[in-house]
Short mmCIF file of C-alpha atoms and ligand atoms in Angstrom, two decimals:
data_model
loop_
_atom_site.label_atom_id
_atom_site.label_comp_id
_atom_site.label_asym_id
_atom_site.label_seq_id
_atom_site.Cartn_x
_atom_site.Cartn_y
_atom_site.Cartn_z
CA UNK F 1 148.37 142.38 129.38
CA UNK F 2 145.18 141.39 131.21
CA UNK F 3 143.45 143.84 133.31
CA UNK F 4 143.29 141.63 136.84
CA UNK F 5 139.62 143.67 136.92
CA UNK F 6 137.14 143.67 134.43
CA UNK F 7 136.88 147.48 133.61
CA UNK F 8 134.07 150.19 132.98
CA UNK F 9 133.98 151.04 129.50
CA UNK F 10 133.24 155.00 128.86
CA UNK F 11 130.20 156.07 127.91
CA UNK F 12 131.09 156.60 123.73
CA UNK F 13 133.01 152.83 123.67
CA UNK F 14 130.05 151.55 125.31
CA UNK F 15 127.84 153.36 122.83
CA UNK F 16 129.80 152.44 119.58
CA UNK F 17 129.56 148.57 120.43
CA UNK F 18 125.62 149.18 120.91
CA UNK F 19 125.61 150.62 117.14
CA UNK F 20 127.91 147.72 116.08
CA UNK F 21 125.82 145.30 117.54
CA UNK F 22 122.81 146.99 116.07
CA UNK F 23 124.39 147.38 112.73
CA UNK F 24 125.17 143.79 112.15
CA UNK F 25 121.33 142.97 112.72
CA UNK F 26 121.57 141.67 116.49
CA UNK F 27 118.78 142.72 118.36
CA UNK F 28 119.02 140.08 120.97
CA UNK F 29 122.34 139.84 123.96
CA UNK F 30 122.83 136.89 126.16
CA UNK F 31 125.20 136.72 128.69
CA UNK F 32 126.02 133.43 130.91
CA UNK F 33 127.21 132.68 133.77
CA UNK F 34 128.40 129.10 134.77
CA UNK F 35 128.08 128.93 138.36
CA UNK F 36 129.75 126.41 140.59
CA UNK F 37 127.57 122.85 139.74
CA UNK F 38 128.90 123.44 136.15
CA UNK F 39 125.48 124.41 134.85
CA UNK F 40 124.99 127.42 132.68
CA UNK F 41 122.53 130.32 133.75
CA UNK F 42 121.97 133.79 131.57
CA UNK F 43 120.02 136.76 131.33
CA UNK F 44 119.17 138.58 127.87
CA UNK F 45 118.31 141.65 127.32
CA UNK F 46 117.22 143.58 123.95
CA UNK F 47 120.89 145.03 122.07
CA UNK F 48 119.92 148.73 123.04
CA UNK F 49 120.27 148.10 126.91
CA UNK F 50 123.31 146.14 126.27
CA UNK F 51 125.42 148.70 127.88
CA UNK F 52 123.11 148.77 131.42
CA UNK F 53 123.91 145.32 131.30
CA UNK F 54 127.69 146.09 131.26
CA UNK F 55 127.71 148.66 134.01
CA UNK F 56 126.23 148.63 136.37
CA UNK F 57 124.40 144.90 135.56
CA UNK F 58 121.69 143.31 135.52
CA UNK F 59 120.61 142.75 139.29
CA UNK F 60 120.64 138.96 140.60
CA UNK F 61 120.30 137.02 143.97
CA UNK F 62 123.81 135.80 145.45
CA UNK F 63 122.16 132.37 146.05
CA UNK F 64 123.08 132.07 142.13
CA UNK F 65 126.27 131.06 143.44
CA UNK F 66 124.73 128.04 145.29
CA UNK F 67 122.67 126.58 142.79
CA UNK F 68 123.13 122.98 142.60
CA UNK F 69 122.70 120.93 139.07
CA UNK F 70 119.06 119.54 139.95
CA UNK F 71 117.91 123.83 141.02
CA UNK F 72 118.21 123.57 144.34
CA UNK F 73 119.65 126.32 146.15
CA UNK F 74 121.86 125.27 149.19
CA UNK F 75 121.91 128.38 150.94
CA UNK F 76 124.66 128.77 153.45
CA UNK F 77 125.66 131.64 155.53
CA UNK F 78 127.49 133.26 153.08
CA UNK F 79 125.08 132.90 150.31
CA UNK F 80 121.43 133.28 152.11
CA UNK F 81 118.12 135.00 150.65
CA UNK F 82 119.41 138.39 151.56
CA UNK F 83 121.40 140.52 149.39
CA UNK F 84 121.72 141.45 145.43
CA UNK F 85 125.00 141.34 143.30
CA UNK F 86 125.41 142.95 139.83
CA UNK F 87 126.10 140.36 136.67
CA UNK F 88 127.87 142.32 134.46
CA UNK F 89 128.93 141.47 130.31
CA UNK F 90 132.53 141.97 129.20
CA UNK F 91 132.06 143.91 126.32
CA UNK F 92 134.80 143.58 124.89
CA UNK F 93 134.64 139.49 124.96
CA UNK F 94 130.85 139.82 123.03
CA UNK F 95 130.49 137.76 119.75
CA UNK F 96 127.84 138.06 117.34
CA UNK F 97 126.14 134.56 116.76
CA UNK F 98 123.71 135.49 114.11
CA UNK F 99 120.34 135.31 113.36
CA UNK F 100 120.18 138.32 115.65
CA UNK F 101 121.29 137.19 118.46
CA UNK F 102 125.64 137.95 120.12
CA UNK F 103 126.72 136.32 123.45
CA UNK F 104 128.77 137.49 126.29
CA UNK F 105 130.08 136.12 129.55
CA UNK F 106 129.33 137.46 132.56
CA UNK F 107 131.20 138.44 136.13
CA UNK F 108 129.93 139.18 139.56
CA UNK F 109 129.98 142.82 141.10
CA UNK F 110 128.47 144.19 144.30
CA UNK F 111 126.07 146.64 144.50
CA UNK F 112 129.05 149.19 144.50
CA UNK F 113 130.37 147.84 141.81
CA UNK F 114 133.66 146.09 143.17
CA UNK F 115 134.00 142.49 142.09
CA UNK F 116 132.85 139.46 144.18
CA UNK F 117 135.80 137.44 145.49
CA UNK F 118 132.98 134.03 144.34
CA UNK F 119 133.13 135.43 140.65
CA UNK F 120 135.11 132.35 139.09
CA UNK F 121 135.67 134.03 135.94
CA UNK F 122 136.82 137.50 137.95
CA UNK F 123 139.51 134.49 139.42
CA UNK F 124 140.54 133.54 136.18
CA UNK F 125 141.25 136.81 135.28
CA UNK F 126 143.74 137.98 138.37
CA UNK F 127 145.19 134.42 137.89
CA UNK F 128 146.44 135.56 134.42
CA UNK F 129 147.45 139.07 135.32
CA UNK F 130 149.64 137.65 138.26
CA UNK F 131 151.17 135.14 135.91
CA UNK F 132 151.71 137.76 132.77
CA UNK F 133 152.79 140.24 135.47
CA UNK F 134 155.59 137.27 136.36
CA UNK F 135 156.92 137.10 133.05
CA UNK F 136 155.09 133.95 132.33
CA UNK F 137 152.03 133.89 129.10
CA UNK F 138 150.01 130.65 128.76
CA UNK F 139 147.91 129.57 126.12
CA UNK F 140 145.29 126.95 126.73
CA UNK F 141 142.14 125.05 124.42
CA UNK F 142 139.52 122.97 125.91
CA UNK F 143 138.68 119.29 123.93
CA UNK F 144 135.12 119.28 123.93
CA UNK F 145 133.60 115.86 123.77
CA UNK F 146 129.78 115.14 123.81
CA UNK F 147 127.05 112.39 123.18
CA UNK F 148 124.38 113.32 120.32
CA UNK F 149 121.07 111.93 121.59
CA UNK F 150 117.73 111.50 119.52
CA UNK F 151 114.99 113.59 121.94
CA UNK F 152 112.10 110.60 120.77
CA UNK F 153 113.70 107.61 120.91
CA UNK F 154 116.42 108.32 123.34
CA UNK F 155 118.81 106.41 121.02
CA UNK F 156 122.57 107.46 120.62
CA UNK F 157 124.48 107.15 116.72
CA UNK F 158 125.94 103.85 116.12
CA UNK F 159 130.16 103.73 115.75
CA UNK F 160 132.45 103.15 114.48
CA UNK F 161 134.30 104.82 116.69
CA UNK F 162 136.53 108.00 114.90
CA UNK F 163 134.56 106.57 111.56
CA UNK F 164 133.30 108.31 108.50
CA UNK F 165 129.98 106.72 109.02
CA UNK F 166 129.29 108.86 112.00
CA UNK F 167 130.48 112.11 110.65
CA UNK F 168 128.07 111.50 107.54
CA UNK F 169 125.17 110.18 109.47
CA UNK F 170 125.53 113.38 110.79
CA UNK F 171 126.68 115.77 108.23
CA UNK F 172 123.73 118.45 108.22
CA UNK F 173 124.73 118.92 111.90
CA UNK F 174 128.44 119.20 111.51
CA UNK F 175 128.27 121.49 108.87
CA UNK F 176 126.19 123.50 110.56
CA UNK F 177 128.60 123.16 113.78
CA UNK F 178 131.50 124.52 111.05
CA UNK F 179 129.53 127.44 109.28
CA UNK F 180 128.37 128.78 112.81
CA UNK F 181 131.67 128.49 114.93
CA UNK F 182 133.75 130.40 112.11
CA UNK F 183 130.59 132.96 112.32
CA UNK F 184 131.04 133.21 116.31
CA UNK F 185 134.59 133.83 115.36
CA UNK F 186 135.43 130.57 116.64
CA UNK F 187 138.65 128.24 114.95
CA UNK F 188 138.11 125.04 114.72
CA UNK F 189 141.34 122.99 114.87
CA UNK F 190 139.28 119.64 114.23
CA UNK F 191 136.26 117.53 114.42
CA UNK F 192 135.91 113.51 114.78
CA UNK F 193 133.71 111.17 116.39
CA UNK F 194 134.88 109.96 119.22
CA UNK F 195 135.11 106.58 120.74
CA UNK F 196 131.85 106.18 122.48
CA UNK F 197 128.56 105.76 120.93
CA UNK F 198 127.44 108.94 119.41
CA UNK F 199 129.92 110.48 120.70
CA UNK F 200 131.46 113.79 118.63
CA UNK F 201 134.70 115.89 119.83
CA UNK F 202 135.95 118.95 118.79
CA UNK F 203 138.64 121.29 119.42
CA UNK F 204 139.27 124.88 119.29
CA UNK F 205 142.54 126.93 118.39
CA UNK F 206 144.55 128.14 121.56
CA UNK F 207 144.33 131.44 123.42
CA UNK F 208 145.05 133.02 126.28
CA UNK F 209 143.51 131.46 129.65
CA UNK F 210 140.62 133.64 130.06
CA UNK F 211 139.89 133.60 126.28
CA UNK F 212 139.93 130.04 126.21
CA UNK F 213 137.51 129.37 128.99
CA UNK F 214 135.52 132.26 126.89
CA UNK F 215 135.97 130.30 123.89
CA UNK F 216 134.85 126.72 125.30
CA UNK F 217 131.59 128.58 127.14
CA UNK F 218 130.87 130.48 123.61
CA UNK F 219 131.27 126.92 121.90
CA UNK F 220 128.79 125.35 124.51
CA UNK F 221 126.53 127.91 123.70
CA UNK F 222 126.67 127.65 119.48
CA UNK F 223 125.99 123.98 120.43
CA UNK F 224 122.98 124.53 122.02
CA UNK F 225 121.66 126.70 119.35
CA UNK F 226 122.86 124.01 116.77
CA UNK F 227 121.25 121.53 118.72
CA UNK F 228 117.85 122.58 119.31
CA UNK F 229 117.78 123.67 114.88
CA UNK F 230 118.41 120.30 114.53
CA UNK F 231 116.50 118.31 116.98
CA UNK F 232 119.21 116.39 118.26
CA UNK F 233 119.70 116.66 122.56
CA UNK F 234 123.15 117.03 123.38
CA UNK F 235 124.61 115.38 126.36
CA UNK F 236 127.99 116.64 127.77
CA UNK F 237 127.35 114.62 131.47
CA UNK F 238 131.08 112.95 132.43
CA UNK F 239 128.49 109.78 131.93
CA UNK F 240 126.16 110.30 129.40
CA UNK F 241 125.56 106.14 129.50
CA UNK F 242 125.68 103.80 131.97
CA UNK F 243 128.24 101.70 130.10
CA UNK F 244 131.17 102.76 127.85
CA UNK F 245 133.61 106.02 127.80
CA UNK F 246 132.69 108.89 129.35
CA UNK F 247 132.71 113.15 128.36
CA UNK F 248 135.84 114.42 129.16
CA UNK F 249 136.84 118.41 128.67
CA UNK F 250 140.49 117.93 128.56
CA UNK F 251 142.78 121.14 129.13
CA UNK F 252 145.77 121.80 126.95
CA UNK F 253 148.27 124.34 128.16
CA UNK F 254 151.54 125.58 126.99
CA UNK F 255 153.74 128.42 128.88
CA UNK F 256 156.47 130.49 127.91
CA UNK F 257 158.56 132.56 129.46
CA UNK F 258 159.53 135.75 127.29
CA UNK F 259 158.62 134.10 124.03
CA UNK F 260 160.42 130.59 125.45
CA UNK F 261 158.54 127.58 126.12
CA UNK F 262 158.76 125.90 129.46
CA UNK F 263 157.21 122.57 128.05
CA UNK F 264 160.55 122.44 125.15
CA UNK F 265 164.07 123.73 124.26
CA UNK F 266 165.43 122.58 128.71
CA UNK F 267 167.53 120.35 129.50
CA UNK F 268 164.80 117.94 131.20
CA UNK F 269 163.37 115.30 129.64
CA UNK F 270 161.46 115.49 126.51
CA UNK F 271 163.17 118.76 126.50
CA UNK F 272 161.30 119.73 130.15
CA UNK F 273 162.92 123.39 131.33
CA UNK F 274 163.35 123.12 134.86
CA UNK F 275 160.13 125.56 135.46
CA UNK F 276 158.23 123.03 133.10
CA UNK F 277 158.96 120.56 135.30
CA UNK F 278 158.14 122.25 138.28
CA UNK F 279 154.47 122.95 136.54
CA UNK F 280 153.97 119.14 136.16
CA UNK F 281 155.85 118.28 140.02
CA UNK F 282 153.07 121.13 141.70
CA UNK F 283 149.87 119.30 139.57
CA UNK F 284 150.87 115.95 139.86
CA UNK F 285 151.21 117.14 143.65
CA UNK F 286 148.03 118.77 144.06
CA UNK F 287 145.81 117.20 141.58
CA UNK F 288 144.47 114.68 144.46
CA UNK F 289 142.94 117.83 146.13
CA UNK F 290 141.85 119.28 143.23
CA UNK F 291 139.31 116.78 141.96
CA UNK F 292 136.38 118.57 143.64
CA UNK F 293 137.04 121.44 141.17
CA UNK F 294 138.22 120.35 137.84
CA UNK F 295 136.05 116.89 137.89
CA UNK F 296 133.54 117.21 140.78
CA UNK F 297 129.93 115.92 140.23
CA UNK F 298 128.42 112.78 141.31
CA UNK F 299 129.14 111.19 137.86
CA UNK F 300 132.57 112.36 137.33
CA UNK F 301 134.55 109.36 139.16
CA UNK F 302 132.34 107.16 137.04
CA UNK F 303 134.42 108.14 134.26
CA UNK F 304 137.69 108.83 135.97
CA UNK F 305 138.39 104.95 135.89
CA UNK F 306 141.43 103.04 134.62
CA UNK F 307 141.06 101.98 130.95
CA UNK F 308 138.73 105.12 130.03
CA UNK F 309 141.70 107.32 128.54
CA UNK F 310 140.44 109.81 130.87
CA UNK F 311 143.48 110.05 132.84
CA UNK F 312 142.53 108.45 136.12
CA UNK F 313 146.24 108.36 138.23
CA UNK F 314 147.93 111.80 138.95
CA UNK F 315 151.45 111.13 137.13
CA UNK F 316 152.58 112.71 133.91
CA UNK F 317 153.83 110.86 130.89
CA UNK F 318 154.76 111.42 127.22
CA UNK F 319 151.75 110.63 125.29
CA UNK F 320 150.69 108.49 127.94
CA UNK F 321 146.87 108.67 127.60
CA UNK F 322 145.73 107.06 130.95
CA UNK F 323 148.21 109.85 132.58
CA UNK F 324 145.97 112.73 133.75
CA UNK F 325 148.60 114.54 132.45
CA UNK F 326 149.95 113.65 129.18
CA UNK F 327 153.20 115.61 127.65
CA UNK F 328 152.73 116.53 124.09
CA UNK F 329 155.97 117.40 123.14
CA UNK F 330 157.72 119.54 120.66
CA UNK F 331 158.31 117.26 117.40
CA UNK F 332 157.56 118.02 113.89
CA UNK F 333 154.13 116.08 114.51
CA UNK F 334 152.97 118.82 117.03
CA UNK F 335 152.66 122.17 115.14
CA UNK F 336 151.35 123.77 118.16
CA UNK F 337 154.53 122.92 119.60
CA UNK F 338 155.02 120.82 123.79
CA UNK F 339 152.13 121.24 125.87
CA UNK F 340 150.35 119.82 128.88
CA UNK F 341 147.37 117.89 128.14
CA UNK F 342 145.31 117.81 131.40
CA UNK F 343 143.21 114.97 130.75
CA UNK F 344 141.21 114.52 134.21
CA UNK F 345 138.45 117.77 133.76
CA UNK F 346 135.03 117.05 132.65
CA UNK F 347 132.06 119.60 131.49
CA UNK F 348 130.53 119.61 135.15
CA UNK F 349 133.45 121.56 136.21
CA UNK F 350 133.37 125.41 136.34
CA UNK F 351 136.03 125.98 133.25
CA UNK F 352 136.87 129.29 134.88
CA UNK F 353 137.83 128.19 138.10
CA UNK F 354 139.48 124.98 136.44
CA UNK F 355 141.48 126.84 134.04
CA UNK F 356 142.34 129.37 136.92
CA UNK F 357 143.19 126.47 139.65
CA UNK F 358 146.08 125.47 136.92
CA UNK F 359 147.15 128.82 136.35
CA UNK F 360 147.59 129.15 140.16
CA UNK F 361 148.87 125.49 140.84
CA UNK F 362 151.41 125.69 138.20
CA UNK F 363 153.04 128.94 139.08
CA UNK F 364 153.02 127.70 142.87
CA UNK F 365 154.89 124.70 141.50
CA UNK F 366 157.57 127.22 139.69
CA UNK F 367 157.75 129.21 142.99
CA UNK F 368 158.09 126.40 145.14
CA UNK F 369 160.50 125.11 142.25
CA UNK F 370 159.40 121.49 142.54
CA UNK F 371 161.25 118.58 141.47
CA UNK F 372 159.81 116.89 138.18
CA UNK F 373 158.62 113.67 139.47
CA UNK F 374 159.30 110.22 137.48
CA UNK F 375 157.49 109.48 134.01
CA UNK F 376 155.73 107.29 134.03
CA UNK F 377 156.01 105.62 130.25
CA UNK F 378 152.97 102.89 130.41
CA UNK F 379 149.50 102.01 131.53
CA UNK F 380 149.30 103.23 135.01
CA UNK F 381 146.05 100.91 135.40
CA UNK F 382 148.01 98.22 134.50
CA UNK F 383 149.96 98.27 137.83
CA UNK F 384 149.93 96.53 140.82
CA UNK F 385 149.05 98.47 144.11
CA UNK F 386 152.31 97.71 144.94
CA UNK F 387 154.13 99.15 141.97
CA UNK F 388 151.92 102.30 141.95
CA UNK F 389 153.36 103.05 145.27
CA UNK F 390 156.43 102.38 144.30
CA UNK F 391 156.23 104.74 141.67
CA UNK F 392 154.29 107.61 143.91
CA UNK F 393 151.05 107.35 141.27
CA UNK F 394 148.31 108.12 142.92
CA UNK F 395 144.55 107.32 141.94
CA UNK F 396 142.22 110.45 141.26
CA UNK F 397 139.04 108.26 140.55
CA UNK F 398 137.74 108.48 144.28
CA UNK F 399 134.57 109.03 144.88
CA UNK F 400 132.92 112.40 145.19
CA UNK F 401 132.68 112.73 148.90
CA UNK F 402 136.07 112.11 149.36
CA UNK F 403 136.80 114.55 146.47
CA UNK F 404 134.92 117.02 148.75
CA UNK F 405 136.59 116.49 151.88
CA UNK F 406 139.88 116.64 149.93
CA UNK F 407 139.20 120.21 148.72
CA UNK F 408 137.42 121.39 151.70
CA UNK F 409 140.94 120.64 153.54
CA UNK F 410 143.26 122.06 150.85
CA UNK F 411 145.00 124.99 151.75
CA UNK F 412 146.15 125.33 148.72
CA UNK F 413 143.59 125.21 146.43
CA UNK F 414 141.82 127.96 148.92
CA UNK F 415 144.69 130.08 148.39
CA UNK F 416 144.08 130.11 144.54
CA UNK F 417 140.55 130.18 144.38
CA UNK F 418 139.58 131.76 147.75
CA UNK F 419 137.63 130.88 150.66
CA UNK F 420 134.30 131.91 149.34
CA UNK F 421 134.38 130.53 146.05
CA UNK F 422 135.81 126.55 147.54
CA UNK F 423 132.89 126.89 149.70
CA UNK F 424 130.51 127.58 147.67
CA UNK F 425 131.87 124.73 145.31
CA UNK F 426 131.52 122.48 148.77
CA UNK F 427 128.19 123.11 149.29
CA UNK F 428 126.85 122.30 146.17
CA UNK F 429 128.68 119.31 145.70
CA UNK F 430 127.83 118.39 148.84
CA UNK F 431 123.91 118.65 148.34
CA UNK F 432 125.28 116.35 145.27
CA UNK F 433 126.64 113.52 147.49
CA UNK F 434 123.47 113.33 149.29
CA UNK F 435 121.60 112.82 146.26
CA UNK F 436 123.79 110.58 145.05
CA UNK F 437 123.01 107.94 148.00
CA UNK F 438 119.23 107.95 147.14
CA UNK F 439 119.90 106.42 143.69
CA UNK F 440 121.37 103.68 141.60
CA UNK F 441 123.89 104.87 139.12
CA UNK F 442 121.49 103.93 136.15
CA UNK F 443 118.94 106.77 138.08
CA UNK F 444 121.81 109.04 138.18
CA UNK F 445 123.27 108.64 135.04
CA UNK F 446 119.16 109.32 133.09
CA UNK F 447 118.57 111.79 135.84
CA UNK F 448 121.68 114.10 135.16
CA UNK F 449 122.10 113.47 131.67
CA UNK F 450 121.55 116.84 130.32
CA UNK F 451 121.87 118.81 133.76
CA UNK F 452 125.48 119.68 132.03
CA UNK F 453 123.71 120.80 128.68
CA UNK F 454 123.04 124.45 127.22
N1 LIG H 501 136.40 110.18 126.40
C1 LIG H 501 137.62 110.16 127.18
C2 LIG H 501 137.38 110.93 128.47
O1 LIG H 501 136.45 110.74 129.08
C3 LIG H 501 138.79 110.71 126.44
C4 LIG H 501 139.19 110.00 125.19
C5 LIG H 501 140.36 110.70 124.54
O2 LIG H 501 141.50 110.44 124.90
O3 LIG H 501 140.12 111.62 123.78
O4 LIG H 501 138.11 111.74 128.92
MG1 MG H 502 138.78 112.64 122.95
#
């Protein structure tokens, strides 16, 4: 079971992981913290203060929660000048990355040491204690796409696109990619290069929901490191180009229900149990005022557009790959067995409060026991305005301030993420908009390409 707060190791655990760290030859921690513009921030410090840095944590201003992806800080009442919080390192999530260096993510305490209600990942982690403590497990895995960059020339890889060419044209840095994700501890299910130009994807193994946001930060991270060895620049913007396919992060998840998946083995379609269905009926529901979370910056409806496979309509569909959510179901083909591919997230979203905004939005959808809506079985883009409607499909390609307004007036996604954390993700995104109308997209697109980058 998940502990809904992240404890205080004793004094001898929190010495015997300082030895272990030590022992292995790392003399360096980093922790991160991805605050609510999607962009990564750490602190290191050397292994032997690795436990300060667990309890009580490394001090830092609360304005970190208001930092928007070009550094600005947009303070707001809530988060001002005044004040300190605590970042603290889950020890028990810390991987060793070699070369002396381990990694661990960070959440937000007070001064007294209680958690801040704005700590995404601290969100994440009472989302999956509720849901365990309801009889329901997840597992979840993040796709991570990104565009490989040359730091001279600016020039992407040519295609084809999923061809051998680009996978050898980059072999050094793949097989350095392999040989340090198994050393993080990291599975690799696979590894292909994606549609765009110079575009590479890869995929992780499934794990529980706070593991797997762990798992897609730690992966970030290796790639950075990876990166930088091998001079490449690594873009993971929702537009790394101006024309072309976009970045997505798509979430899969899978639930079951003492040891019985919800996704397979009902009497619904596809195999659908009734509370599977009532997962897809809540996000198909709610995705519309969700946007502002799981794909929120100023270049993210850029790529949420019809004919991107990035799953631009909230509707659901078997393998339907402009659905933003596509059902993979249970046949021999799937040895993971039915899950929900969430296809609308990109990398400027926080992955702990997206992977906690499903959690919550899929058990209110079992609570609320929602009706599955209809399939919808072909190209939602394809439709007339009039047969969308028909159909209920919604577009979720709007643009951001709309995105904004829509979460700033959602009740419900307040009452899974909290008051303080949507408003800090409002603010920010806000300052975003503004920018947004001071530039052409080709400005935006160079300005932010790596504002999403480790
Ligand atoms: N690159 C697409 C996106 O932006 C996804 C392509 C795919 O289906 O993997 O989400
Ligand atoms: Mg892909």
């Amino acid at each position: 079971m998940t502990e809904p707060v992240l404890s205080r190791l004793n004094a001898n655990v929190v010495s015997r992981v300082t030895r272990e760290l030590e022992d292995v030859g790392v003399h360096i921690v980093i922790g991160t913290f991805v605050d609510n513009s999607g962009v990564f921030r750490a602190k290191q410090v050397p292994a032997s203060k690795v436990g300060s840095f667990h309890s009580p944590g490394l001090g830092a201003a609360p304005s970190w929660a208001v930092f928007a992806a070009d550094d600005l800080l947009v303070l707001t009442p809530a988060f001002s000048v005044v004040g300190d919080m605590r970042l603290r390192v889950d020890l028990e999530a810390v991987r060793n990355l070699g070369g002396g260096v381990a990694w661990a993510p960070i959440e937000l305490a007070d001064q007294q040491g209680e958690p801040l209600a704005h700590c995404a990942r601290g969100v994440l982690r009472r989302h999956q204690a509720d849901l365990e403590a309801s009889g329901v497990e997840a597992l979840a895995a993040f796709e991570i796409e990104f565009t490989c960059f040359d730091p001279v020339t600016g020039l992407v890889g040519g295609g084809p696109a999923y061809g051998l060419g680009p996978l050898l044209d980059r072999s050094k840095f793949l097989d350095d990619v392999h040989e340090s994700f198994a050393f993080a501890g990291l599975k690799l299910e696979q590894v292909h290069a994606e549609y765009g130009l110079g575009q590479i994807e890869l995929t992780t193994e499934p794990a529980p929901p706070l593991q797997a946001a762990d798992n897609y930060v730690l992966a970030r991270v290796v790639l950075g490191r990876i990166a930088r060895a091998h001079g490449v620049k690594l873009s993971f913007s929702p537009k790394p180009l101006v024309d072309g396919i976009g970045n997505g992060a798509h979430l899969h998840i899978s639930y079951t229900r003492s040891g019985e998946p919800l996704f397979s083995g009902g009497p619904g379609p596809h195999g659908l149990t009734s509370s599977g269905g009532s997962v897809i009926g809540g996000l198909v529901k709610w995705l519309p005022e969700s946007m502002g979370v799981l794909a929120p910056s100023l270049l993210s409806s850029t790529r949420l557009q019809p004919g991107h496979w990035s799953g631009a309509f909230a509707c659901w569909g078997l393998d339907n790959r402009e659905a933003a959510l596509r059902l993979c179901g249970a046949t021999p083909g799937n040895p993971r067995g039915a899950n929900l591919e969430i296809k609308c997230i990109d990398h400027s979203a926080n992955p702990y409060s997206a992977t906690a905004l499903i959690l919550g939005l899929s058990r209110r959808g079992m609570e609320e026991a929602l009706e599955l809506p209809d399939e919808v079985s072909s190209d939602p883009g394809s439709m007339s305005d009039g047969e969308r409607a028909l159909h209920h499909i919604v577009s979720i390609g709007a643009d951001q301030i709309t995105n904004i307004e829509a979460l700033q007036s959602s009740q419900v996604v307040r009452d899974v993420l909290g008051d303080v954390l949507v408003d800090a993700m409002v603010a920010v995104r806000g300052h975003e908009a503004e920018i947004a109308k001071e530039e052409t997209m080709d400005a935006l697109v160079e300005k932010f390409r790596y504002a999403w980058s480790a």
